[in-house]
């Protein structure tokens, strides 16, 4: 007998969701109910559960990764068994990288395989309901209404004792890391998404967990092909040795070790030679598709990854309005990772805000917002950066707690956008969140409406942050996104983004094609920062594509600083090897996403745009917000009869889910927050940073002497003649940074540049002598020119 649960709204839950637990028992109008805290703090069913509150067993996951240059096709097969005495309907929820395109889904029940087809979403839902009421096995796979990086699979009428193998294929672009590697991530967790009051329950999720660990096995293999030679493949997970499959090392294979524990994201970092080289890959159309259609014609993918010269990297702007928006919801009290040295997310955020405040240029404007169920700002509006305003902000940062309830990011953003922009000070938003938001599409629409007045640098904190939210914030405002996972230092990635915000960016980007007729599939590129890459998709048309020796050429022209630059690549129109139409489908996904964004604009012809999206989705087999995958197995089942009943599960079965680890929903008459006390800087580097003045200098004091392992009296005894104490202190700080913290240079480089600029204003007559004495005093061997003086 199928069961039904009543769905209610939840405000915030903070536990993570292991992949094997996504979903719940039995559906109610296909909406997810994965938790609700009643006034007595009781929980409704969560996880993929039977009516006896046991998980539907997931036995094995098999993942095959096919990489072609900068894109990847991922095939995942999940094997389930219904060990109950009753047929089950279950909902399985899984995350997907932002920008990924789901393009194929099939299910095998026993010996029978069912392949899904793409249909308009409402038609697919009605067909699914009709199949269930007739006793037929059915599968419905659809994109979440709230966030494009979450998919929901409804498994209908799985017979007792029966096994089910569910296979889905998606394609995605690989992100570029700071060291020029390409990153692929297989998510294991999807953080619960906060849903604001007055909206639908959406994709809020909670978990159960086996006390004996992950109850299933995983196999993972990656096949890599690149236009340029592959130099290495790395991972934070244990890998088998890399195997090259040809002599020029453009093809390789690597697998996850068999004893891997699937308790964190599986990440691969791929390194190619000549990463900044403009490349183009042509993919043949499907033989069965109509010539002239998107899937019937060849499609080209151009990888554009501009190189920034040192002259640009060393230039820093002194203007701007910097608005830091910090998640202070309950989940920010979670640990950054599982380990003895792990900090809480809010602690890392405080340290990072301190570093940002010290690194801002004199004369800029800034403000800091904290948000949860509500929001607050340090100042009524952005203030000029001075010693006084910086000290006020530092004091408030040290008092910040993860004590603001849920994760409602839309309201503070709307408030920020109502503030008048400051002339000649471009507005730059730095948004920090663990991504637990249920109204992602509304947030991104708000950001896009205001894209002409700001750009956004977004940071996803911890495993499972929503890639759709974090990446979408940046993409919709010509900004830059970063993810901080595992033991990575938040400070390093955030300071990298601050450099981007202060440096010139690639602008005025144009594409010149020759030798080919084409239809663009990608939106125009507006801005690229250092370390960013763009993929350009185009449908190739015309008879020239049929000639065996036909050539095409594309030149990408842009402006960087005061320079006009052009990159050109010649490419053969002869298609590459069959790659499963991954490039076609990513091109289709790019066009579909553009049309979906256009639907949000005021005055848009929504019906016409929807019809075009549905047409493209069905033609390419790529998922969209208006379509779903539907598969029905015509069997001899009997119609489902009888009422659907709710089931409950006690809170003590939740993973880490005591009153210490989640916040109560707004329906509760009370909230519980654990007291926290401010902590001192975690290391000497942060202590040094905390003592720097807004101008860039340090003053001689006992706390600074502690960083150097000396007394203030000893430091002053060695001061060279005619040198002021603050100049001496600043020179010692620079020597210490270069001598002992060079590995963390990305974190302190900007504030060191401020210090150097300040020293130059002091006209130090015996600077070389100061550096020599400082080296002896601190036990360093730093050369004067290394300090940038």
GROMACS .gro file of N, CA and C in nm, residues 6 182 190 259 275 356 398 421 461 464 485 505 550 559 577 589 663-664 710 756 763:
model
   63
    6UNK      N    1   0.165   1.457   0.463
    6UNK     CA    2   0.122   1.596   0.448
    6UNK      C    3   0.246   1.685   0.453
  182UNK      N    4   4.152   2.209  -1.399
  182UNK     CA    5   4.008   2.199  -1.417
  182UNK      C    6   3.953   2.108  -1.308
  190UNK      N    7   2.392   1.735  -0.001
  190UNK     CA    8   2.313   1.849  -0.040
  190UNK      C    9   2.262   1.912   0.088
  259UNK      N   10   3.883   0.117  -0.177
  259UNK     CA   11   3.851   0.130  -0.035
  259UNK      C   12   3.807   0.272   0.002
  275UNK      N   13   4.751   2.595  -2.077
  275UNK     CA   14   4.611   2.615  -2.040
  275UNK      C   15   4.548   2.741  -2.099
  356UNK      N   16   3.989   4.091   0.525
  356UNK     CA   17   3.935   4.179   0.422
  356UNK      C   18   3.938   4.325   0.466
  398UNK      N   19   3.419   4.074   1.553
  398UNK     CA   20   3.457   3.982   1.660
  398UNK      C   21   3.337   3.935   1.742
  421UNK      N   22   2.402   5.429  -0.535
  421UNK     CA   23   2.542   5.400  -0.565
  421UNK      C   24   2.626   5.526  -0.542
  461UNK      N   25   3.043   2.796   0.123
  461UNK     CA   26   3.121   2.751   0.239
  461UNK      C   27   3.080   2.609   0.276
  464UNK      N   28   2.856   2.073   0.002
  464UNK     CA   29   2.714   2.073  -0.029
  464UNK      C   30   2.652   2.209  -0.054
  485UNK      N   31   3.593   2.414   0.050
  485UNK     CA   32   3.556   2.284   0.105
  485UNK      C   33   3.675   2.221   0.176
  505UNK      N   34   3.979   4.403  -1.532
  505UNK     CA   35   3.923   4.279  -1.583
  505UNK      C   36   3.920   4.284  -1.736
  550UNK      N   37   3.781   2.153  -4.498
  550UNK     CA   38   3.731   2.286  -4.462
  550UNK      C   39   3.793   2.333  -4.330
  559UNK      N   40   3.971   4.396  -2.427
  559UNK     CA   41   4.053   4.502  -2.367
  559UNK      C   42   4.089   4.462  -2.225
  577UNK      N   43   3.608   1.283  -3.276
  577UNK     CA   44   3.547   1.153  -3.254
  577UNK      C   45   3.412   1.168  -3.187
  589UNK      N   46   2.192   2.351  -2.367
  589UNK     CA   47   2.169   2.396  -2.229
  589UNK      C   48   2.197   2.545  -2.214
  663UNK      N   49   1.824   2.453   1.412
  663UNK     CA   50   1.742   2.562   1.463
  663UNK      C   51   1.597   2.528   1.444
  664UNK      N   52   1.513   2.570   1.538
  664UNK     CA   53   1.372   2.542   1.531
  664UNK      C   54   1.307   2.629   1.425
  710UNK      N   55   5.977   3.848   2.030
  710UNK     CA   56   6.072   3.939   2.095
  710UNK      C   57   5.996   4.028   2.193
  756UNK      N   58   5.375   4.888   0.194
  756UNK     CA   59   5.484   4.940   0.110
  756UNK      C   60   5.451   5.081   0.062
  763UNK      N   61   5.957   5.851   0.323
  763UNK     CA   62   6.091   5.894   0.277
  763UNK      C   63   6.201   5.850   0.375
   0.00000   0.00000   0.00000
